[in-house]
Short mmCIF file of C-alpha atoms in Angstrom, two decimals:
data_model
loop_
_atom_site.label_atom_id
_atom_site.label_comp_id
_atom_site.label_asym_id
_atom_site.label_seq_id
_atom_site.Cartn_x
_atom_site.Cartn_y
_atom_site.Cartn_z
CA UNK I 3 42.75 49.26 -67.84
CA UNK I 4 43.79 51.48 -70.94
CA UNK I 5 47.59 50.43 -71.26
CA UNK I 6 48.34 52.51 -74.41
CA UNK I 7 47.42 55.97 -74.84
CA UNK I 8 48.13 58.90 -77.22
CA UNK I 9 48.37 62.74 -76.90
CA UNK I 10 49.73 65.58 -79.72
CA UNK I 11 51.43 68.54 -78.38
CA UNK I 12 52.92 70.79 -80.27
CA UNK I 13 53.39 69.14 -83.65
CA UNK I 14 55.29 65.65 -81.75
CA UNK I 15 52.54 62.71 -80.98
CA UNK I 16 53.69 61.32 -77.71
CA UNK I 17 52.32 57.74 -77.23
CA UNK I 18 52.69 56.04 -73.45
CA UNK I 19 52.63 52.55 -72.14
CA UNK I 20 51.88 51.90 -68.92
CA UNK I 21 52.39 48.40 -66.84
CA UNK I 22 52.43 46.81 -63.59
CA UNK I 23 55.94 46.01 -61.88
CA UNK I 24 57.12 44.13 -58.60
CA UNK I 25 60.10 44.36 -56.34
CA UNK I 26 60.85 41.10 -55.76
CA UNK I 27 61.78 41.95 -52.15
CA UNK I 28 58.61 42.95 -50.95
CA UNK I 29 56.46 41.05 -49.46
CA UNK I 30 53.44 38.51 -51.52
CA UNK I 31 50.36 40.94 -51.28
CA UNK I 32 52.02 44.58 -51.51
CA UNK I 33 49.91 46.17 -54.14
CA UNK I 34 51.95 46.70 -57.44
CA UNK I 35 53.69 50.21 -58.54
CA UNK I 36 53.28 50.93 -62.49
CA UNK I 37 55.87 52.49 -64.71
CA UNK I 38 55.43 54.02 -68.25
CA UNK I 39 57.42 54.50 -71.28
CA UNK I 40 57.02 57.08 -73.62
CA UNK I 41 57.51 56.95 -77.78
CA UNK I 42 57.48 60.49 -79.42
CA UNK I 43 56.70 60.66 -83.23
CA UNK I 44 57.15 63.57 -85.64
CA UNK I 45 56.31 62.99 -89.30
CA UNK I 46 55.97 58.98 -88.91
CA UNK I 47 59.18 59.70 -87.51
CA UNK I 48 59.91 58.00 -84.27
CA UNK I 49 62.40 60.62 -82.27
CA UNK I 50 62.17 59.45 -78.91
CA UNK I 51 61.53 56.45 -77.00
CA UNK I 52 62.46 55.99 -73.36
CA UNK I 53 61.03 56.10 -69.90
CA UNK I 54 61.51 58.35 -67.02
CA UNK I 55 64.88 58.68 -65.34
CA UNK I 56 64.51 57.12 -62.37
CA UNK I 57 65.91 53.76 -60.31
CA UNK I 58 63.25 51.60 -58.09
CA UNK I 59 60.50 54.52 -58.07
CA UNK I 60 57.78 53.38 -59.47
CA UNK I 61 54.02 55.05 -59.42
CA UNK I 62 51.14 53.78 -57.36
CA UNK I 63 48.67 53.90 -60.28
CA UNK I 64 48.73 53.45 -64.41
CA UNK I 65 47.14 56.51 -64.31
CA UNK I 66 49.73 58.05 -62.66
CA UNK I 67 52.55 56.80 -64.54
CA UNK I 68 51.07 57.71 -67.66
CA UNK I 69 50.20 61.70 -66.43
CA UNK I 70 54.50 61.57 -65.29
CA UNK I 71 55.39 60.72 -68.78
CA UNK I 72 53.17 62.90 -70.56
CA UNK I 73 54.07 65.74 -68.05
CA UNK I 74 58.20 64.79 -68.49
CA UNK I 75 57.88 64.28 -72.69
CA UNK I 76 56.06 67.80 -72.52
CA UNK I 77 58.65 69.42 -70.81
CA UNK I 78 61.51 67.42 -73.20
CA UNK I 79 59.88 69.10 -75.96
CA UNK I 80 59.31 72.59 -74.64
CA UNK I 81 62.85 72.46 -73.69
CA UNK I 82 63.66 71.97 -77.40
CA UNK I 83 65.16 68.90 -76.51
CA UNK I 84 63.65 67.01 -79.35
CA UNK I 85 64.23 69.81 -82.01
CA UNK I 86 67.43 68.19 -83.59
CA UNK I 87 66.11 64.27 -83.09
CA UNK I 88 67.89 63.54 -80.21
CA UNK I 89 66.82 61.72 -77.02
CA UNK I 90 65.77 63.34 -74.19
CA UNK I 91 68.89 62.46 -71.80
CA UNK I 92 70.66 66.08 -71.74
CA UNK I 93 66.74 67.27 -70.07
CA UNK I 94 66.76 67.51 -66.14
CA UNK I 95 63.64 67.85 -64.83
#
């Protein structure tokens, strides 16, 4: 499984990092959900580095999570959320 990958858009280089987590109240045998974080460079700089604002849901594939972060960083930086620096935190999706 490719755990790290890498994507430009727009000038920003927004690198994700998927991995496999468990709810410890389910059941031995439920198949594992995935999560993703997300670091955005500009200029060596790094100006972001989070992961998607959400509690307990989790994605059914590292595939998945990574095409959610890519699809939330691009809309952080369309927004112009990342102009100034800043995290992405003021951004609703």
């Amino acid at each position: 499984m490719d755990n790290v990958r890498s994507q430009s858009w727009k000038g920003f280089m927004i690198e994700t990092f998927a991995f496999a987590v468990r709810h410890c109240g389910l059941p031995a045998g439920w198949p594992d959900r995935y999560m993703a974080t997300v670091r955005i460079r500009r200029a060596q700089h790094t100006v972001a580095d989070w992961h998607l604002p959400r509690y307990a849901q989790h994605c059914r594939s590292a595939d998945e999570a990574h095409r959610e972060t890519i699809e939330y960083a691009i809309r952080a930086i369309n927004a112009g959320c990342l102009n100034d620096t800043g995290s992405p935190a003021r951004f609703v999706a």
